[in-house]
Every structure is written in structure tokens, then in C-alpha cells.
Amino acid sequence: MTNTEAFDAVQIISIKRDKGTLTPEQIDWTIDAYTRGVIAEEQMAALNMAILLNGMDRAEISRWTSAMIASGERMDFSSLTKPDGGRKATSDKHSTGGVGDKITLPLAPLVAVFGVAVPQLSGRGLGHTGGTLDKLEAIPGWRANLSNDEIMAQLQDVGAVICAAGSGLAPADKKLYALRDVTGTVEAIPLIASSIMSKKIAEGTGSLVLDVKVGSGAFMKDEARARELAETMVALGKDAGVHTVALMTDMSTPLGLTAGNAIEVEESVEVLAGGGPEDVVELTVRLAEEMLAGAGIHDADPAAALKDGRAMDVWNRMIEAQGGDPRAALPVAKESEVVYAPADGVLVELDALSVGVAAWRLGAGRARKEDQVQAGAGVRMHAKPGALVRAGEPLMTLLTDTPGKFERAKEALQDAVVIAPEGSRPAHQLIIDRIA
């Protein structure tokens, strides 16, 4: 440590260890010094643990987020124009991740129908939660990596882009997240909130809608903690001047009838064609309404734009702009195995985590960032909670290119299903609350 540093790491760690409050200057130095390598990994690990145990106040989290944004570039969409020459509004959505959560795919083109630019910078799956980029890469020719110039050109021409975030956005977050992942500090709400919001604010969107999942298949299993995360992120957005709203949504059961990659693309196209599962349509339309309202549009009818083909038109243009063929056949798994209903009655529970783990074990997800995913692997569900089922009827079809994976996938599903007597009703509510 040279004498030119404004603070030292041990001093910063001690303040949070003793439940103190860091000054803006101390926070700015901490993120900058860690990015430069002045703060060692073990020192930042200790600070992360102190933050996990003792928390941060709103001003600290806001400054921490700003410092992470300042570690890299910020995108600027102010040059995007409408046909009349006015400035085009931007709106984005972030989901905290779940099972069968393919909402981004129909949502981005749907919002773009109404003249709002949607810069959807997305990620890959890890563990049981699927990644948007992995799903889209099932489309022949489609590419995730675009330059900033390509992103701007596509937003101007098509109105929507779903692509990988560049390495220049909040690079401090990438380094910090990797450390949190191996030190048991991923669950620290100030660090989760600042991680998500630093990237979204740096992305430059004018308004943001957060889909904060709650339930077994979500990162946040507990409603109180999910609410705290949602409230923290909404506050961070407001502090940064970004119109931010959060919906808390149920992830105790998978979204839609598919969990995988190609099969989720297939289901998304069904939604864009005016069909698809009710829950996927409901959440897509509700999020679109929130995104449009954030962009100042209150008289739009997103449901009609799904029914009449306008959203599908934008989808086709968006996929083609990124080298994909929206009409090409999607990959199909080489092997399949059916899971049958064990009894007569009403399906009241279909556990999202169990289905997500099964899809992961079949090859739809990855255990490490370097792993490859199978485009055709996953779980196709034939019934949702509330459906009447009969013993011996197909309940799920497991899909993979690797038949040796079936056994462990079935193990994950052993306790996934609860069937109750006829007349029973599932207790789940898709949209739990709205936080603004």
C-alpha cells in the first residue's frame, strides 16, 4: 500500500464490522481500489461478509451503486429518434430469474410495437435458472454479441434488441460478483441490489421495470426478503433518476409449460402468435403495460398487439437483425422420457425448483460458466396447477441428447408434484404486489 491512497482496506472493513456507516469518499475509494487491485481479494471478501451481516443504509447502497457504474462506461440512447424527429423513449425489464421465465422474448418486441426502444441486455443461465441468451442461441444463426454501434442501429431501426451486455458496463460488478459467489455473500441484499442496478443504470435506459421472483424456483424464496430487495432496487433507480417500478411475482411453480432453451423459444413464438399459456401471456402483458407507462404511454393495448401479429412482426425483424432465421426449425432433443401422474385428482403443486433442477440435469443449464448447454434439452409440462389429472396420464416429458441424464433428472422430480382430491384449488397468485 502506497502513501498516496486516501484510505486503507482494514480501516474500511473495521467500520462495517463495527456497524458503522461509510462516507461517500470511502465508498468511492473502495470500489476504485478494488478494481485497481489495491484491495486484495481476501480483504474485499471480509468487507462483503461485514455488509452481509450488518447491512448498509440507503445512502451507502446508492453511493456503492454509483461507484460501480463509474468503474466503466455508460450507454447513451439520447440520439434515438421517432419518425416525427422527437426523442425515442427507452424502457427495460430485469427479472431476478426463475424456471420457465421466457418473458423477455415476447416482451421486448411487444413494447417496441408502440415506438419505445427496448435495450434488453441479458445474461446466461447458471444452475437451475435459465438464461435468455441461451434460449435465443437455439435459433440458427442468432448471435448474442453486438457492438455498441450495432445495438444503437438496431434500436433505431427495429426498436428492440436482446443481446449480451458488453464488458465495459460496471466492470467492478463482474469482479465483485465472482468473489461473492465463492465466499457465501451472494445473498447480501445491498450487494445484490447494487449489482443488478449498476448494470441497468449504466445501460442508460430511461425507465425500468423489475420482475422480482418469489418462491422455490426463485433466488429469493422468502416474500419478506424479496420485498426488501424490490424496495431497495426501486429506491436505487429513483436515486439515479430512472423511473423504476417492481412487480413481485410467483415462482413457486414454473412459468408456462416449458423449461429449457429451444422449447421456451417455441412457446414464446406461440405467445407472439396470439396463443400460449395464460400465465406467460398475463405476465408479458402486465410488464409491457408497466414499461410503456414508464415511457409515458398510457393508452396502449399490448394484448391486442399480441393478437393481431404486430409483436410477431417486430420479433421476426429483431431475430433477423442479429443473424437469426426466425422461420428455421429449432433443435429437437434426440431422446425423451415421459413422467406419468401418480394419482387421480387436482394438480395443486408443481414445484419450480424441482423442475428447474431436472431441466438443468438434462443439459438445459450449466453448473459452471464454461459449460455448454443442450439447445433441445429440458422439461415439457402437460398440466399446470389447477388441472384435473388421471393416474397414468403424461404429466411431463423429459428431453435430452444424453439418455444417461434421465435418472438424475427423475430424482429431482420425486417430490415435485402434489395431487389433491377433486375440488381442491391451488393457492398461487401470479402477481403478488407492485412496488413503486
Coordinates of C-alpha atoms in Angstrom, one line a residue:
M1 CA 0.0 0.0 0.0
T2 CA 1.5 3.3 -1.0
N3 CA 1.1 6.6 0.9
T4 CA -0.9 8.1 -2.0
E5 CA -4.0 6.1 -1.2
A6 CA -6.8 8.1 0.6
F7 CA -7.8 5.2 2.9
D8 CA -6.8 1.7 3.7
A9 CA -8.8 -1.6 3.4
V10 CA -8.5 -2.6 7.0
Q11 CA -10.0 0.8 8.1
I12 CA -13.0 0.3 5.7
I13 CA -13.5 -3.3 6.9
S14 CA -13.4 -2.3 10.5
I15 CA -16.1 0.4 10.0
K16 CA -18.6 -2.1 8.6
R17 CA -17.6 -4.8 11.1
D18 CA -18.5 -2.4 13.9
K19 CA -21.8 -1.5 12.2
G20 CA -20.6 1.9 11.2
T21 CA -21.5 4.0 8.1
L22 CA -19.1 4.5 5.2
T23 CA -18.7 8.0 3.8
P24 CA -19.2 8.7 0.1
E25 CA -15.5 9.2 -0.3
Q26 CA -14.7 5.9 1.4
I27 CA -17.1 4.0 -0.8
D28 CA -15.7 5.6 -4.0
W29 CA -12.2 4.7 -2.9
T30 CA -13.2 1.1 -2.0
I31 CA -14.7 0.3 -5.4
D32 CA -11.9 2.0 -7.3
A33 CA -9.2 0.5 -5.2
Y34 CA -10.6 -3.0 -5.6
T35 CA -10.9 -2.6 -9.3
R36 CA -7.3 -1.5 -9.5
G37 CA -6.1 -4.4 -7.3
V38 CA -5.1 -2.3 -4.3
I39 CA -7.7 -4.0 -2.1
A40 CA -6.8 -7.7 -2.0
E41 CA -9.5 -10.4 -2.7
E42 CA -9.4 -11.6 1.0
Q43 CA -9.9 -8.0 2.2
M44 CA -12.9 -7.5 -0.1
A45 CA -14.3 -10.9 1.0
A46 CA -14.2 -9.7 4.6
L47 CA -15.9 -6.4 3.7
N48 CA -18.6 -8.3 1.8
M49 CA -19.3 -10.5 4.8
A50 CA -19.5 -7.5 7.1
I51 CA -22.0 -5.9 4.7
L52 CA -24.0 -9.2 4.6
L53 CA -24.1 -9.3 8.4
N54 CA -24.6 -5.6 9.2
G55 CA -26.2 -4.1 6.1
M56 CA -26.0 -0.7 4.6
D57 CA -28.3 2.3 4.7
R58 CA -30.0 3.8 1.6
A59 CA -27.3 6.4 1.1
E60 CA -24.5 3.9 1.3
I61 CA -26.1 1.5 -1.2
S62 CA -26.9 4.3 -3.6
R63 CA -23.3 5.6 -3.5
W64 CA -21.9 2.0 -3.8
T65 CA -24.0 1.6 -6.9
S66 CA -22.8 4.9 -8.4
A67 CA -19.2 3.9 -7.7
M68 CA -19.7 0.6 -9.6
I69 CA -21.3 2.5 -12.5
A70 CA -18.3 4.9 -12.5
S71 CA -15.9 1.9 -12.9
G72 CA -16.9 1.6 -16.6
E73 CA -18.8 3.2 -19.5
R74 CA -22.4 4.4 -19.7
M75 CA -24.5 3.9 -22.7
D76 CA -26.4 6.9 -24.1
F77 CA -29.6 6.5 -26.1
S78 CA -30.5 10.2 -26.4
S79 CA -29.7 10.1 -30.1
L80 CA -32.6 7.7 -30.9
T81 CA -35.4 9.4 -32.7
K82 CA -39.0 8.8 -33.5
P83 CA -40.4 9.2 -37.1
D84 CA -41.5 12.8 -36.2
G85 CA -38.0 13.7 -35.2
G86 CA -38.7 13.6 -31.4
R87 CA -36.6 11.7 -29.0
K88 CA -37.5 8.0 -28.6
A89 CA -38.1 6.9 -25.1
T90 CA -36.3 3.8 -23.7
S91 CA -37.7 1.2 -21.3
D92 CA -36.2 -2.0 -20.0
K93 CA -37.1 -5.0 -17.8
H94 CA -35.0 -7.1 -15.4
S95 CA -36.1 -10.4 -13.9
T96 CA -34.3 -11.9 -10.9
G97 CA -34.6 -15.2 -12.7
G98 CA -36.7 -18.3 -12.5
V99 CA -37.8 -21.5 -14.1
G100 CA -39.6 -21.3 -17.5
D101 CA -39.1 -17.5 -17.4
K102 CA -39.1 -16.7 -21.1
I103 CA -40.9 -13.4 -20.7
T104 CA -38.1 -11.3 -22.2
L105 CA -38.5 -13.0 -25.6
P106 CA -42.1 -11.8 -26.4
L107 CA -41.9 -8.7 -24.2
A108 CA -39.1 -6.8 -25.9
P109 CA -40.8 -6.9 -29.4
L110 CA -44.2 -6.2 -27.9
V111 CA -43.1 -3.0 -26.2
A112 CA -41.3 -1.9 -29.4
V113 CA -44.6 -2.1 -31.3
F114 CA -45.5 1.2 -29.5
G115 CA -42.4 3.2 -30.5
V116 CA -40.5 2.6 -27.3
A117 CA -36.9 1.4 -27.7
V118 CA -36.1 -1.7 -25.6
P119 CA -32.3 -2.2 -24.9
Q120 CA -32.5 -5.6 -23.3
L121 CA -29.0 -6.6 -22.2
S122 CA -29.3 -10.1 -20.9
G123 CA -27.3 -12.9 -19.4
R124 CA -26.8 -16.7 -19.5
G125 CA -28.2 -19.3 -17.1
L126 CA -26.3 -20.7 -14.2
G127 CA -27.7 -23.6 -12.1
H128 CA -31.5 -24.2 -12.3
T129 CA -32.5 -20.7 -13.6
G130 CA -32.4 -20.4 -17.4
G131 CA -30.6 -17.7 -19.3
T132 CA -32.2 -15.6 -22.0
L133 CA -29.2 -15.7 -24.3
D134 CA -29.0 -19.5 -24.0
K135 CA -32.6 -19.7 -25.2
L136 CA -32.2 -17.4 -28.1
E137 CA -29.0 -19.2 -29.3
A138 CA -31.2 -22.2 -30.0
I139 CA -32.3 -20.1 -33.1
P140 CA -30.0 -21.0 -36.1
G141 CA -27.6 -18.1 -36.8
W142 CA -28.7 -15.8 -34.0
R143 CA -25.8 -14.0 -32.2
A144 CA -25.7 -12.5 -28.8
N145 CA -22.6 -10.3 -29.0
L146 CA -23.2 -6.9 -30.6
S147 CA -21.1 -3.8 -30.6
N148 CA -22.5 -0.6 -29.2
D149 CA -22.9 0.8 -32.7
E150 CA -24.9 -2.3 -33.7
I151 CA -27.1 -2.0 -30.6
M152 CA -27.8 1.7 -31.5
A153 CA -28.6 0.9 -35.1
Q154 CA -30.9 -1.9 -34.3
L155 CA -32.8 0.1 -31.7
Q156 CA -33.2 2.9 -34.2
D157 CA -34.4 0.6 -37.0
V158 CA -36.2 -2.3 -35.2
G159 CA -36.9 -0.8 -31.8
A160 CA -35.8 -3.8 -29.7
V161 CA -32.6 -5.7 -29.1
I162 CA -31.8 -8.6 -26.8
C163 CA -28.1 -9.2 -26.5
A164 CA -25.1 -9.7 -24.2
A165 CA -24.0 -6.9 -22.0
G166 CA -20.6 -5.6 -23.0
S167 CA -17.6 -5.9 -20.6
G168 CA -17.4 -2.2 -20.4
L169 CA -20.6 -1.8 -18.2
A170 CA -19.8 -1.8 -14.5
P171 CA -16.7 -3.9 -14.7
A172 CA -16.3 -3.7 -10.9
D173 CA -19.5 -5.7 -10.6
K174 CA -18.2 -8.6 -12.6
K175 CA -15.1 -8.9 -10.3
L176 CA -17.2 -8.4 -7.2
Y177 CA -19.8 -11.0 -8.2
A178 CA -17.2 -13.6 -8.9
L179 CA -15.9 -13.1 -5.3
R180 CA -19.3 -13.1 -3.7
D181 CA -20.1 -16.4 -5.5
V182 CA -17.2 -18.2 -3.7
T183 CA -17.4 -16.5 -0.3
G184 CA -21.1 -17.1 0.7
T185 CA -22.1 -13.5 0.3
V186 CA -24.3 -13.7 -2.8
E187 CA -27.4 -13.2 -0.5
A188 CA -26.4 -9.8 0.8
I189 CA -29.3 -7.6 -0.3
P190 CA -27.2 -4.3 -0.6
L191 CA -24.8 -6.2 -2.8
I192 CA -27.5 -7.9 -4.9
A193 CA -29.4 -4.7 -5.4
S194 CA -26.2 -2.7 -6.4
S195 CA -25.1 -5.5 -8.7
I196 CA -28.3 -5.5 -10.7
M197 CA -28.9 -1.8 -10.7
S198 CA -25.4 -0.7 -11.5
K199 CA -25.6 -2.6 -14.8
K200 CA -29.2 -1.4 -15.6
I201 CA -28.4 2.2 -14.8
A202 CA -25.1 2.1 -16.8
E203 CA -27.1 0.7 -19.6
G204 CA -28.8 4.1 -19.9
T205 CA -32.5 3.2 -20.0
G206 CA -35.0 5.9 -19.2
S207 CA -37.3 3.6 -17.3
L208 CA -37.0 0.2 -15.7
V209 CA -39.5 -2.5 -14.6
L210 CA -38.2 -5.1 -12.2
D211 CA -39.7 -8.6 -12.0
V212 CA -38.7 -9.8 -8.6
K213 CA -39.5 -13.5 -8.3
V214 CA -40.6 -15.2 -5.0
G215 CA -40.8 -18.9 -4.3
S216 CA -39.0 -22.2 -4.5
G217 CA -37.6 -21.6 -8.0
A218 CA -36.5 -18.1 -7.4
F219 CA -33.3 -16.7 -6.0
M220 CA -35.4 -15.2 -3.1
K221 CA -37.6 -17.9 -1.5
D222 CA -38.9 -15.7 1.2
E223 CA -41.5 -13.0 0.5
A224 CA -40.2 -10.5 3.1
R225 CA -36.7 -10.7 1.7
A226 CA -37.9 -10.4 -1.9
R227 CA -39.9 -7.3 -0.9
E228 CA -36.8 -5.8 0.8
L229 CA -34.8 -6.4 -2.4
A230 CA -37.6 -4.9 -4.6
E231 CA -37.9 -1.8 -2.4
T232 CA -34.1 -1.4 -2.3
M233 CA -33.8 -1.6 -6.1
V234 CA -36.7 0.8 -6.7
A235 CA -35.0 3.3 -4.4
L236 CA -31.7 2.9 -6.2
G237 CA -33.4 3.6 -9.5
K238 CA -35.1 6.7 -8.2
D239 CA -31.9 8.0 -6.7
A240 CA -30.3 7.7 -10.2
G241 CA -33.2 9.4 -11.9
V242 CA -34.5 6.3 -13.6
H243 CA -38.3 5.7 -13.4
T244 CA -38.4 2.4 -11.6
V245 CA -41.2 0.0 -10.7
A246 CA -41.1 -3.5 -9.3
L247 CA -43.6 -6.4 -9.6
M248 CA -43.3 -9.2 -7.1
T249 CA -44.3 -12.4 -9.0
D250 CA -44.8 -16.0 -8.0
M251 CA -42.0 -18.5 -8.8
S252 CA -43.3 -21.5 -6.8
T253 CA -44.4 -23.1 -10.0
P254 CA -42.7 -22.8 -13.4
L255 CA -43.9 -20.1 -15.9
G256 CA -45.6 -21.6 -18.9
L257 CA -45.4 -25.3 -19.9
T258 CA -41.7 -25.4 -20.9
A259 CA -38.3 -25.2 -19.1
G260 CA -35.3 -25.4 -21.4
N261 CA -34.0 -23.5 -24.4
A262 CA -35.4 -24.3 -27.8
I263 CA -38.7 -25.4 -26.3
E264 CA -39.0 -22.0 -24.5
V265 CA -38.4 -20.2 -27.8
E266 CA -41.1 -22.3 -29.3
E267 CA -43.5 -21.3 -26.5
S268 CA -42.6 -17.6 -26.8
V269 CA -43.4 -17.7 -30.5
E270 CA -46.8 -19.2 -29.6
V271 CA -47.4 -16.2 -27.4
L272 CA -46.4 -13.8 -30.1
A273 CA -48.8 -15.6 -32.4
G274 CA -51.7 -14.8 -30.1
G275 CA -51.7 -18.1 -28.1
G276 CA -49.5 -19.6 -25.5
P277 CA -50.1 -20.4 -21.8
E278 CA -52.2 -18.0 -19.8
D279 CA -49.6 -17.2 -17.2
V280 CA -47.0 -16.3 -19.7
V281 CA -49.4 -14.0 -21.6
E282 CA -50.7 -12.4 -18.4
L283 CA -47.2 -11.5 -17.1
T284 CA -46.0 -10.4 -20.6
V285 CA -48.9 -8.0 -21.0
R286 CA -48.7 -6.7 -17.4
L287 CA -44.9 -6.0 -17.7
A288 CA -45.5 -4.4 -21.1
E289 CA -48.1 -2.0 -19.6
E290 CA -45.6 -1.0 -16.8
M291 CA -42.8 -0.5 -19.3
L292 CA -45.0 1.6 -21.6
A293 CA -46.3 3.7 -18.6
G294 CA -42.7 4.3 -17.5
A295 CA -42.1 5.7 -21.0
G296 CA -45.1 7.9 -20.8
I297 CA -47.5 5.8 -22.9
H298 CA -50.8 5.1 -21.0
D299 CA -53.3 4.3 -23.8
A300 CA -51.6 1.3 -25.4
D301 CA -53.2 -2.1 -25.7
P302 CA -50.4 -4.7 -25.5
A303 CA -52.8 -7.7 -25.5
A304 CA -54.2 -6.5 -28.9
A305 CA -50.6 -6.3 -30.3
L306 CA -50.0 -9.9 -29.4
K307 CA -53.3 -11.0 -31.0
D308 CA -53.0 -9.1 -34.3
G309 CA -49.4 -10.0 -35.2
R310 CA -47.7 -6.7 -34.7
A311 CA -45.4 -8.0 -32.0
M312 CA -44.6 -11.1 -34.1
D313 CA -43.5 -8.7 -37.0
V314 CA -41.1 -6.9 -34.6
W315 CA -39.8 -10.3 -33.3
N316 CA -39.0 -11.5 -36.8
R317 CA -37.1 -8.3 -37.7
M318 CA -35.3 -8.4 -34.3
I319 CA -34.1 -12.0 -34.8
E320 CA -33.1 -11.4 -38.5
A321 CA -31.1 -8.2 -37.5
Q322 CA -29.0 -10.5 -35.3
G323 CA -28.3 -13.0 -37.9
G324 CA -31.0 -15.5 -36.9
D325 CA -33.7 -17.2 -39.0
P326 CA -37.0 -16.9 -37.2
R327 CA -38.6 -19.4 -39.5
A328 CA -35.9 -22.1 -39.2
A329 CA -36.7 -25.4 -37.4
L330 CA -35.5 -25.3 -33.8
P331 CA -33.2 -28.0 -32.4
V332 CA -35.0 -31.1 -31.0
A333 CA -33.7 -33.4 -28.3
K334 CA -32.7 -36.9 -29.5
E335 CA -34.2 -38.7 -26.5
S336 CA -37.3 -38.3 -24.5
E337 CA -38.9 -40.0 -21.5
V338 CA -42.4 -39.4 -20.0
V339 CA -43.2 -38.9 -16.3
Y340 CA -46.8 -40.0 -15.5
A341 CA -49.3 -38.7 -13.0
P342 CA -49.2 -40.9 -9.8
A343 CA -52.9 -40.5 -8.9
D344 CA -56.3 -39.1 -9.8
G345 CA -57.2 -35.6 -8.6
V346 CA -56.3 -31.9 -9.0
L347 CA -52.6 -30.9 -9.5
V348 CA -52.2 -28.3 -6.8
E349 CA -48.4 -28.0 -6.8
L350 CA -45.7 -28.4 -9.4
D351 CA -42.5 -27.3 -7.7
A352 CA -40.5 -24.8 -9.7
L353 CA -37.1 -25.7 -8.2
S354 CA -37.6 -29.4 -8.8
V355 CA -38.5 -28.8 -12.5
G356 CA -35.6 -26.3 -12.9
V357 CA -33.1 -28.8 -11.4
A358 CA -34.4 -31.5 -13.7
A359 CA -34.1 -29.3 -16.8
W360 CA -30.5 -28.4 -15.6
R361 CA -29.6 -32.1 -15.1
L362 CA -31.0 -32.9 -18.6
G363 CA -28.5 -30.5 -20.1
A364 CA -30.5 -27.3 -20.4
G365 CA -28.4 -25.4 -17.9
R366 CA -24.8 -25.3 -16.7
A367 CA -23.0 -25.9 -13.4
R368 CA -20.1 -23.6 -14.4
K369 CA -19.9 -20.5 -16.6
E370 CA -17.7 -22.5 -19.1
D371 CA -20.2 -25.4 -19.6
Q372 CA -22.1 -25.8 -22.8
V373 CA -25.9 -26.2 -22.8
Q374 CA -28.0 -28.5 -25.0
A375 CA -30.4 -26.5 -27.1
G376 CA -33.1 -29.2 -27.2
A377 CA -32.9 -30.3 -23.5
G378 CA -35.5 -29.5 -20.9
V379 CA -38.9 -30.4 -19.4
R380 CA -42.2 -30.1 -21.3
M381 CA -45.1 -29.9 -18.8
H382 CA -48.5 -31.3 -19.8
A383 CA -50.5 -29.8 -16.9
K384 CA -50.4 -26.8 -14.6
P385 CA -51.6 -26.4 -11.1
G386 CA -55.4 -26.3 -11.1
A387 CA -55.7 -29.0 -13.8
L388 CA -57.6 -32.3 -13.3
V389 CA -55.3 -35.3 -13.9
R390 CA -55.7 -39.0 -14.0
A391 CA -53.3 -41.7 -12.8
G392 CA -51.1 -42.8 -15.7
E393 CA -51.6 -39.8 -17.8
P394 CA -48.5 -38.0 -19.1
L395 CA -47.5 -35.2 -16.7
M396 CA -44.1 -34.2 -18.1
T397 CA -41.8 -35.1 -20.9
L398 CA -38.1 -35.1 -20.2
L399 CA -35.9 -34.1 -23.2
T400 CA -32.1 -34.6 -23.7
D401 CA -29.5 -35.7 -26.1
T402 CA -27.9 -37.8 -23.4
P403 CA -30.1 -40.7 -22.1
G404 CA -27.8 -41.2 -19.1
K405 CA -29.1 -38.0 -17.7
F406 CA -32.7 -39.2 -17.3
E407 CA -32.2 -41.0 -13.9
R408 CA -30.9 -37.9 -12.0
A409 CA -33.5 -35.7 -13.6
K410 CA -36.3 -38.0 -12.4
E411 CA -34.7 -38.0 -8.9
A412 CA -35.1 -34.2 -8.9
L413 CA -38.8 -34.6 -9.7
Q414 CA -39.6 -37.2 -7.0
D415 CA -41.4 -34.6 -4.7
A416 CA -42.3 -32.1 -7.3
V417 CA -45.9 -32.9 -7.7
V418 CA -48.8 -32.7 -5.2
I419 CA -52.2 -34.1 -6.3
A420 CA -55.2 -33.3 -4.1
P421 CA -58.8 -34.6 -4.2
E422 CA -61.1 -33.2 -6.8
G423 CA -62.5 -29.8 -5.9
S424 CA -59.1 -28.6 -4.5
R425 CA -57.7 -25.4 -5.7
P426 CA -54.0 -24.2 -5.9
A427 CA -53.1 -21.3 -3.7
H428 CA -50.7 -19.5 -6.1
Q429 CA -51.2 -15.9 -7.2
L430 CA -49.1 -14.9 -10.2
I431 CA -48.6 -11.2 -9.4
I432 CA -48.2 -10.7 -5.7
D433 CA -47.6 -6.9 -5.4
R434 CA -46.5 -3.8 -7.2
I435 CA -43.8 -1.6 -5.6
A436 CA -43.1 1.9 -6.9

